[in-house]
Structure formats: structure tokens, C-alpha cells
Amino acid sequence: MSPAAMAEALLAARAQGRPLVLPADLDLATAWKVSALSEQRLRADGRTPRGWKIGFTNRGIWPRYGVHQPIWGRVWDDTLTLLEGTVGEVSLAGLVEPRLEPEIVFGFQRDPQPGMDEGELAACIDWVAHGIEIVHTHVGWRFDGPAAPVADFGLHGRLIVGPRVPLQAFTRPAAKLAALGVVLTRDGVERDRGQGANVLDGPLSALRTWLTAMADQTPGVRVRAGECVTTGTLTDAWPVAVGETWTTRLDDDHLSGLTVQFTG
């Protein structure tokens, strides 16, 4: 199957909310070609990219999913919700095997560059927020390396971003965000706990690692001022269903926990 044919098949599965099977011999270089073709098509159809998601920055989940390195994909105008408060309602319509991930999100005021240290990256960041990404998969949740999730839109489904806080509100933001803890509950029952350090030693560290990987694997593609980047799940990724209410509680006073109610 050619990259163009794979992109068409994935776009049809995305539009119809159904699973599909990718070729078993799909390699990473081809997967990035499929991703680029899908992005071109979505742009032509009127979608506007609003930023990026980084996946598989949490080393603790690598063995479970069969991916042992970060991947990334686009966040779009029709998948991004910027909350004014801390409660959101999210439709799962069209998502296949959706899962929830509590994350840290950055918004950029200047273009970050590969090779910057964490202090230089911090100077490019306008705001930081707690967010919840809903990931999903058209190809199943067990992978043989990064190629399939790269081709499958980086597994991105939805991104809900809570109140945005200037990064300057944090003293020593790299250390503070790495130490941040989160408690995740479903319908009032605790399901998991996590920490910022779970994502490649901290959200700013994950961002720095990702920028280097992006320059190596997809040269010419860059993060731009005005975009946001969500840096990976602080806990395991948890299956979600219509009718459930999930809540996060953070142990840092600067960032707000979120409550998300899922609808069909």
C-alpha cells in the first residue's frame, strides 16, 4: 500500500470513526510521509492546525504499548478546547477506543528552536496550563514500534486545556513542573497518580527532547509562536466511556485541576 493510499484509508477511518488495519511492514519513514499527506488533506479540507501533541514521553507505559520513544502529531482547531473555567463537557463521538491522559500544556510567544536549553525554551513560552488529552486509535492499542501511531494521527483525538497561567508565575519552572503531582479520579473514585517527572524527567525536558527529535525525523517542520504543545501523560492512559466524569487534582497552587464529563 502506498503512503497516499494509507493516508486516504486513515482519513476515511477518522471521518467514519472506525478501526482499520495498516500494513505489518510499515516503517517509520513511510509513516511520516503518511502523516504529512494526511495533514495536507486536512488543511485542504479547511482544518487549521493549532499546535502539537507529544506522545509516549512517559517511560512507564512504553513496555505496555510497544513504543519506546516519543512520537508527535497535530492538534487541530476542531480538536482543541480552551476552557475559561475548570469544567468541560467532551463528546466521544467519532473516537475509537478513547483513553484519557492528564498532561501539561505550553503556549508559545516565540518560535522554539532545537538545541535550546531549558532556560532558553522557557523564554519562548507565554503560558502553561493543565490539560487533558483524549487519545484514540484506529489500529489497536498494541504497537510494534512507533510507525503505526505516527501514521494514525499521533493517536490524537481531543485536547481540553484549562486556565492558562504565565510561565513567569513559576520560580524555577523546570523543577516545579517536574515535581508537580496529579491525582486522577473517575466518578469520584481514585484511579491513578502521577508526577511531572514521568514525562522524560519533566515537561520542559520532554519539550527539549522532542524538538531535537523533530529536527532529526521531520526536518523543516517547526513549532511556531501562537501554537500550543501538550507534553505527554503524567499517568497511565485510561479508557473512558460516555456518561463518566473524570477529575484531576494537582498539588501546585498555580495550576487548576479539571473535571471532564463525557457525552456521546
CSV table of C-alpha atoms in Angstrom, one decimal:
chain,number,residue,atom,x,y,z
A,1,MET,CA,0.0,0.0,0.0
A,2,SER,CA,1.4,3.4,-1.0
A,3,PRO,CA,1.7,6.3,1.5
A,4,ALA,CA,-1.1,8.1,-0.4
A,5,ALA,CA,-3.4,5.1,-0.1
A,6,MET,CA,-2.6,4.7,3.6
A,7,ALA,CA,-3.4,8.3,4.2
A,8,GLU,CA,-6.7,8.0,2.4
A,9,ALA,CA,-7.6,4.9,4.3
A,10,LEU,CA,-6.8,6.6,7.7
A,11,LEU,CA,-8.7,9.8,6.8
A,12,ALA,CA,-11.7,7.7,5.9
A,13,ALA,CA,-11.4,5.8,9.2
A,14,ARG,CA,-11.1,9.1,11.0
A,15,ALA,CA,-14.2,10.5,9.3
A,16,GLN,CA,-16.2,7.4,9.9
A,17,GLY,CA,-15.0,6.6,13.5
A,18,ARG,CA,-14.0,3.0,12.7
A,19,PRO,CA,-10.9,0.8,13.0
A,20,LEU,CA,-8.6,-0.4,10.2
A,21,VAL,CA,-5.5,-2.5,9.7
A,22,LEU,CA,-2.2,-1.0,8.5
A,23,PRO,CA,0.4,-3.0,6.7
A,24,ALA,CA,2.5,-5.0,9.1
A,25,ASP,CA,5.8,-3.9,7.4
A,26,LEU,CA,5.0,-0.1,7.8
A,27,ASP,CA,8.3,1.7,8.7
A,28,LEU,CA,8.8,5.0,10.4
A,29,ALA,CA,10.0,6.9,7.4
A,30,THR,CA,6.9,5.9,5.5
A,31,ALA,CA,4.7,6.7,8.5
A,32,TRP,CA,6.0,10.3,8.5
A,33,LYS,CA,5.1,10.5,4.8
A,34,VAL,CA,1.6,9.3,5.5
A,35,SER,CA,1.3,11.8,8.4
A,36,ALA,CA,2.4,14.7,6.1
A,37,LEU,CA,-0.1,13.6,3.4
A,38,SER,CA,-2.9,13.4,5.9
A,39,GLU,CA,-2.1,16.9,7.2
A,40,GLN,CA,-2.1,18.3,3.6
A,41,ARG,CA,-5.5,16.8,3.1
A,42,LEU,CA,-7.0,18.1,6.4
A,43,ARG,CA,-5.6,21.6,5.6
A,44,ALA,CA,-7.2,21.5,2.2
A,45,ASP,CA,-10.5,20.5,3.8
A,46,GLY,CA,-10.4,23.6,5.9
A,47,ARG,CA,-8.9,22.4,9.2
A,48,THR,CA,-6.4,24.7,10.9
A,49,PRO,CA,-3.5,23.4,12.9
A,50,ARG,CA,-3.3,24.9,16.4
A,51,GLY,CA,-0.4,23.1,17.8
A,52,TRP,CA,1.1,19.7,18.7
A,53,LYS,CA,0.8,16.7,20.9
A,54,ILE,CA,3.8,14.7,22.1
A,55,GLY,CA,3.1,11.0,22.8
A,56,PHE,CA,5.0,8.3,24.6
A,57,THR,CA,7.1,10.6,26.8
A,58,ASN,CA,6.1,8.6,29.8
A,59,ARG,CA,8.6,5.8,30.0
A,60,GLY,CA,6.4,3.8,32.4
A,61,ILE,CA,4.0,2.9,29.7
A,62,TRP,CA,6.5,2.1,26.9
A,63,PRO,CA,6.5,-1.7,27.5
A,64,ARG,CA,2.7,-1.9,27.6
A,65,TYR,CA,2.2,-0.3,24.2
A,66,GLY,CA,5.3,-1.4,22.4
A,67,VAL,CA,6.6,2.1,21.7
A,68,HIS,CA,9.9,3.2,23.3
A,69,GLN,CA,10.4,6.7,22.0
A,70,PRO,CA,8.4,9.9,21.7
A,71,ILE,CA,6.0,10.5,18.8
A,72,TRP,CA,4.0,13.6,17.8
A,73,GLY,CA,1.0,14.7,15.9
A,74,ARG,CA,-1.0,17.8,15.1
A,75,VAL,CA,-3.7,19.4,17.3
A,76,TRP,CA,-6.4,21.0,15.2
A,77,ASP,CA,-9.0,23.7,15.6
A,78,ASP,CA,-11.7,21.1,15.8
A,79,THR,CA,-9.9,19.0,18.4
A,80,LEU,CA,-8.8,21.8,20.8
A,81,THR,CA,-10.9,23.3,23.6
A,82,LEU,CA,-9.6,26.2,25.7
A,83,LEU,CA,-11.6,26.3,28.8
A,84,GLU,CA,-12.3,29.5,30.7
A,85,GLY,CA,-13.1,27.6,33.8
A,86,THR,CA,-12.2,24.1,35.1
A,87,VAL,CA,-15.2,22.1,34.0
A,88,GLY,CA,-15.8,20.8,30.4
A,89,GLU,CA,-18.1,18.6,28.5
A,90,VAL,CA,-16.5,16.4,25.8
A,91,SER,CA,-18.1,14.3,23.1
A,92,LEU,CA,-16.5,11.0,22.3
A,93,ALA,CA,-18.4,10.7,19.0
A,94,GLY,CA,-16.1,9.5,16.3
A,95,LEU,CA,-13.4,8.4,18.6
A,96,VAL,CA,-12.2,4.7,18.5
A,97,GLU,CA,-11.2,3.1,21.9
A,98,PRO,CA,-10.6,6.5,23.5
A,99,ARG,CA,-8.4,7.0,26.5
A,100,LEU,CA,-7.7,9.9,28.9
A,101,GLU,CA,-4.3,11.4,29.7
A,102,PRO,CA,-3.6,14.3,32.2
A,103,GLU,CA,-0.9,16.5,30.8
A,104,ILE,CA,1.0,19.8,31.0
A,105,VAL,CA,0.5,22.2,28.0
A,106,PHE,CA,2.6,25.1,26.9
A,107,GLY,CA,1.6,28.0,24.7
A,108,PHE,CA,4.4,29.8,22.7
A,109,GLN,CA,5.1,33.5,22.2
A,110,ARG,CA,8.2,32.9,20.2
A,111,ASP,CA,9.4,30.1,17.9
A,112,PRO,CA,11.4,27.5,20.0
A,113,GLN,CA,14.4,26.0,18.3
A,114,PRO,CA,16.1,22.6,18.6
A,115,GLY,CA,19.3,22.8,20.7
A,116,MET,CA,17.9,25.4,23.2
A,117,ASP,CA,18.5,24.6,26.9
A,118,GLU,CA,15.5,24.7,29.3
A,119,GLY,CA,16.0,28.3,30.2
A,120,GLU,CA,16.0,29.4,26.6
A,121,LEU,CA,12.9,27.3,25.9
A,122,ALA,CA,11.2,28.9,28.9
A,123,ALA,CA,11.8,32.3,27.4
A,124,CYS,CA,9.8,31.2,24.3
A,125,ILE,CA,6.8,30.1,26.4
A,126,ASP,CA,3.9,32.5,27.0
A,127,TRP,CA,1.7,30.3,29.2
A,128,VAL,CA,1.5,26.9,30.9
A,129,ALA,CA,-1.7,25.0,31.7
A,130,HIS,CA,-3.0,21.7,32.9
A,131,GLY,CA,-4.8,19.8,30.1
A,132,ILE,CA,-6.5,16.5,29.4
A,133,GLU,CA,-5.8,14.8,26.1
A,134,ILE,CA,-8.2,12.2,24.8
A,135,VAL,CA,-6.2,9.8,22.6
A,136,HIS,CA,-7.7,7.1,20.4
A,137,THR,CA,-6.5,4.6,17.9
A,138,HIS,CA,-7.9,3.2,14.6
A,139,VAL,CA,-5.3,0.4,14.7
A,140,GLY,CA,-5.5,-1.0,18.2
A,141,TRP,CA,-3.6,-0.2,21.4
A,142,ARG,CA,-0.6,-2.6,20.9
A,143,PHE,CA,2.1,-1.4,18.6
A,144,ASP,CA,5.3,-2.9,17.1
A,145,GLY,CA,7.3,0.4,17.4
A,146,PRO,CA,6.3,4.0,16.6
A,147,ALA,CA,5.3,3.7,12.9
A,148,ALA,CA,1.6,2.9,13.3
A,149,PRO,CA,0.8,5.6,15.9
A,150,VAL,CA,2.7,8.2,13.9
A,151,ALA,CA,0.7,7.3,10.8
A,152,ASP,CA,-2.5,7.2,12.9
A,153,PHE,CA,-2.5,11.0,13.5
A,154,GLY,CA,-0.3,10.6,16.5
A,155,LEU,CA,-3.3,9.0,18.3
A,156,HIS,CA,-4.7,12.5,18.9
A,157,GLY,CA,-8.4,12.8,19.5
A,158,ARG,CA,-9.2,15.8,21.7
A,159,LEU,CA,-7.3,18.3,23.8
A,160,ILE,CA,-9.0,20.2,26.7
A,161,VAL,CA,-6.9,22.9,28.1
A,162,GLY,CA,-7.6,24.5,31.5
A,163,PRO,CA,-6.9,28.1,32.7
A,164,ARG,CA,-3.7,29.4,31.3
A,165,VAL,CA,-1.0,30.8,33.7
A,166,PRO,CA,2.0,32.9,32.7
A,167,LEU,CA,5.1,30.8,33.0
A,168,GLN,CA,6.7,33.7,34.9
A,169,ALA,CA,4.4,32.8,37.8
A,170,PHE,CA,6.7,29.8,38.4
A,171,THR,CA,10.1,30.2,40.0
A,172,ARG,CA,12.4,27.6,38.6
A,173,PRO,CA,9.7,26.3,36.3
A,174,ALA,CA,11.6,23.2,35.1
A,175,ALA,CA,11.9,21.9,38.6
A,176,LYS,CA,8.4,22.9,39.7
A,177,LEU,CA,6.7,21.3,36.8
A,178,ALA,CA,8.8,18.1,37.2
A,179,ALA,CA,7.7,17.9,40.8
A,180,LEU,CA,4.1,18.6,40.2
A,181,GLY,CA,1.7,15.7,41.3
A,182,VAL,CA,-1.7,14.8,39.9
A,183,VAL,CA,-4.5,12.6,41.3
A,184,LEU,CA,-6.9,11.2,38.7
A,185,THR,CA,-10.4,10.1,39.7
A,186,ARG,CA,-13.3,8.6,37.8
A,187,ASP,CA,-16.8,9.2,39.1
A,188,GLY,CA,-15.3,10.1,42.5
A,189,VAL,CA,-13.1,7.0,42.8
A,190,GLU,CA,-9.3,7.4,42.6
A,191,ARG,CA,-7.8,5.6,39.6
A,192,ASP,CA,-4.2,6.8,39.3
A,193,ARG,CA,-1.5,9.2,40.5
A,194,GLY,CA,1.3,10.7,38.5
A,195,GLN,CA,4.1,13.3,38.5
A,196,GLY,CA,5.6,15.8,36.0
A,197,ALA,CA,8.9,13.9,36.1
A,198,ASN,CA,7.2,10.9,34.5
A,199,VAL,CA,7.4,12.7,31.1
A,200,LEU,CA,11.1,12.4,30.3
A,201,ASP,CA,12.1,13.9,33.6
A,202,GLY,CA,9.7,16.9,33.4
A,203,PRO,CA,7.6,18.8,30.8
A,204,LEU,CA,10.3,21.2,29.8
A,205,SER,CA,12.8,18.3,29.5
A,206,ALA,CA,10.2,16.5,27.3
A,207,LEU,CA,9.8,19.6,25.2
A,208,ARG,CA,13.5,19.9,24.7
A,209,THR,CA,13.9,16.2,23.8
A,210,TRP,CA,11.0,16.4,21.3
A,211,LEU,CA,12.3,19.5,19.5
A,212,THR,CA,15.6,17.6,18.8
A,213,ALA,CA,13.7,14.5,17.6
A,214,MET,CA,11.5,16.6,15.4
A,215,ALA,CA,14.5,18.3,13.8
A,216,ASP,CA,16.0,14.9,13.1
A,217,GLN,CA,13.0,13.0,11.9
A,218,THR,CA,10.9,15.7,10.2
A,219,PRO,CA,13.3,18.5,9.2
A,220,GLY,CA,11.7,21.6,8.1
A,221,VAL,CA,8.7,21.2,10.4
A,222,ARG,CA,8.8,23.6,13.4
A,223,VAL,CA,6.7,24.9,16.3
A,224,ARG,CA,5.5,28.4,15.7
A,225,ALA,CA,4.6,31.3,18.0
A,226,GLY,CA,0.9,31.1,18.8
A,227,GLU,CA,0.8,27.3,18.8
A,228,CYS,CA,0.4,25.1,21.9
A,229,VAL,CA,2.2,21.8,22.7
A,230,THR,CA,0.9,19.2,25.2
A,231,THR,CA,3.8,17.2,26.6
A,232,GLY,CA,2.5,13.7,27.4
A,233,THR,CA,0.6,11.8,30.0
A,234,LEU,CA,1.6,12.1,33.7
A,235,THR,CA,-0.3,8.8,34.5
A,236,ASP,CA,-1.2,5.8,32.5
A,237,ALA,CA,-3.7,6.3,29.7
A,238,TRP,CA,-7.2,5.3,31.0
A,239,PRO,CA,-10.2,4.0,28.9
A,240,VAL,CA,-13.1,6.4,29.0
A,241,ALA,CA,-16.8,6.0,28.2
A,242,VAL,CA,-19.9,8.1,27.7
A,243,GLY,CA,-21.5,9.0,31.0
A,244,GLU,CA,-18.3,9.1,33.0
A,245,THR,CA,-16.9,12.1,34.9
A,246,TRP,CA,-13.2,12.3,35.3
A,247,THR,CA,-11.4,14.8,37.6
A,248,THR,CA,-7.8,15.7,38.2
A,249,ARG,CA,-6.4,17.3,41.3
A,250,LEU,CA,-3.0,19.0,41.2
A,251,ASP,CA,-0.7,19.8,44.1
A,252,ASP,CA,0.6,23.1,42.7
A,253,ASP,CA,-1.4,26.2,43.5
A,254,HIS,CA,-0.7,27.8,40.2
A,255,LEU,CA,-2.5,25.3,38.1
A,256,SER,CA,-6.1,24.2,38.4
A,257,GLY,CA,-7.4,20.6,38.3
A,258,LEU,CA,-10.1,19.8,35.7
A,259,THR,CA,-13.4,18.0,35.6
A,260,VAL,CA,-14.5,16.5,32.3
A,261,GLN,CA,-17.9,14.9,31.6
A,262,PHE,CA,-18.1,12.6,28.6
A,263,THR,CA,-21.1,12.6,26.2
A,264,GLY,CA,-21.8,10.6,23.1
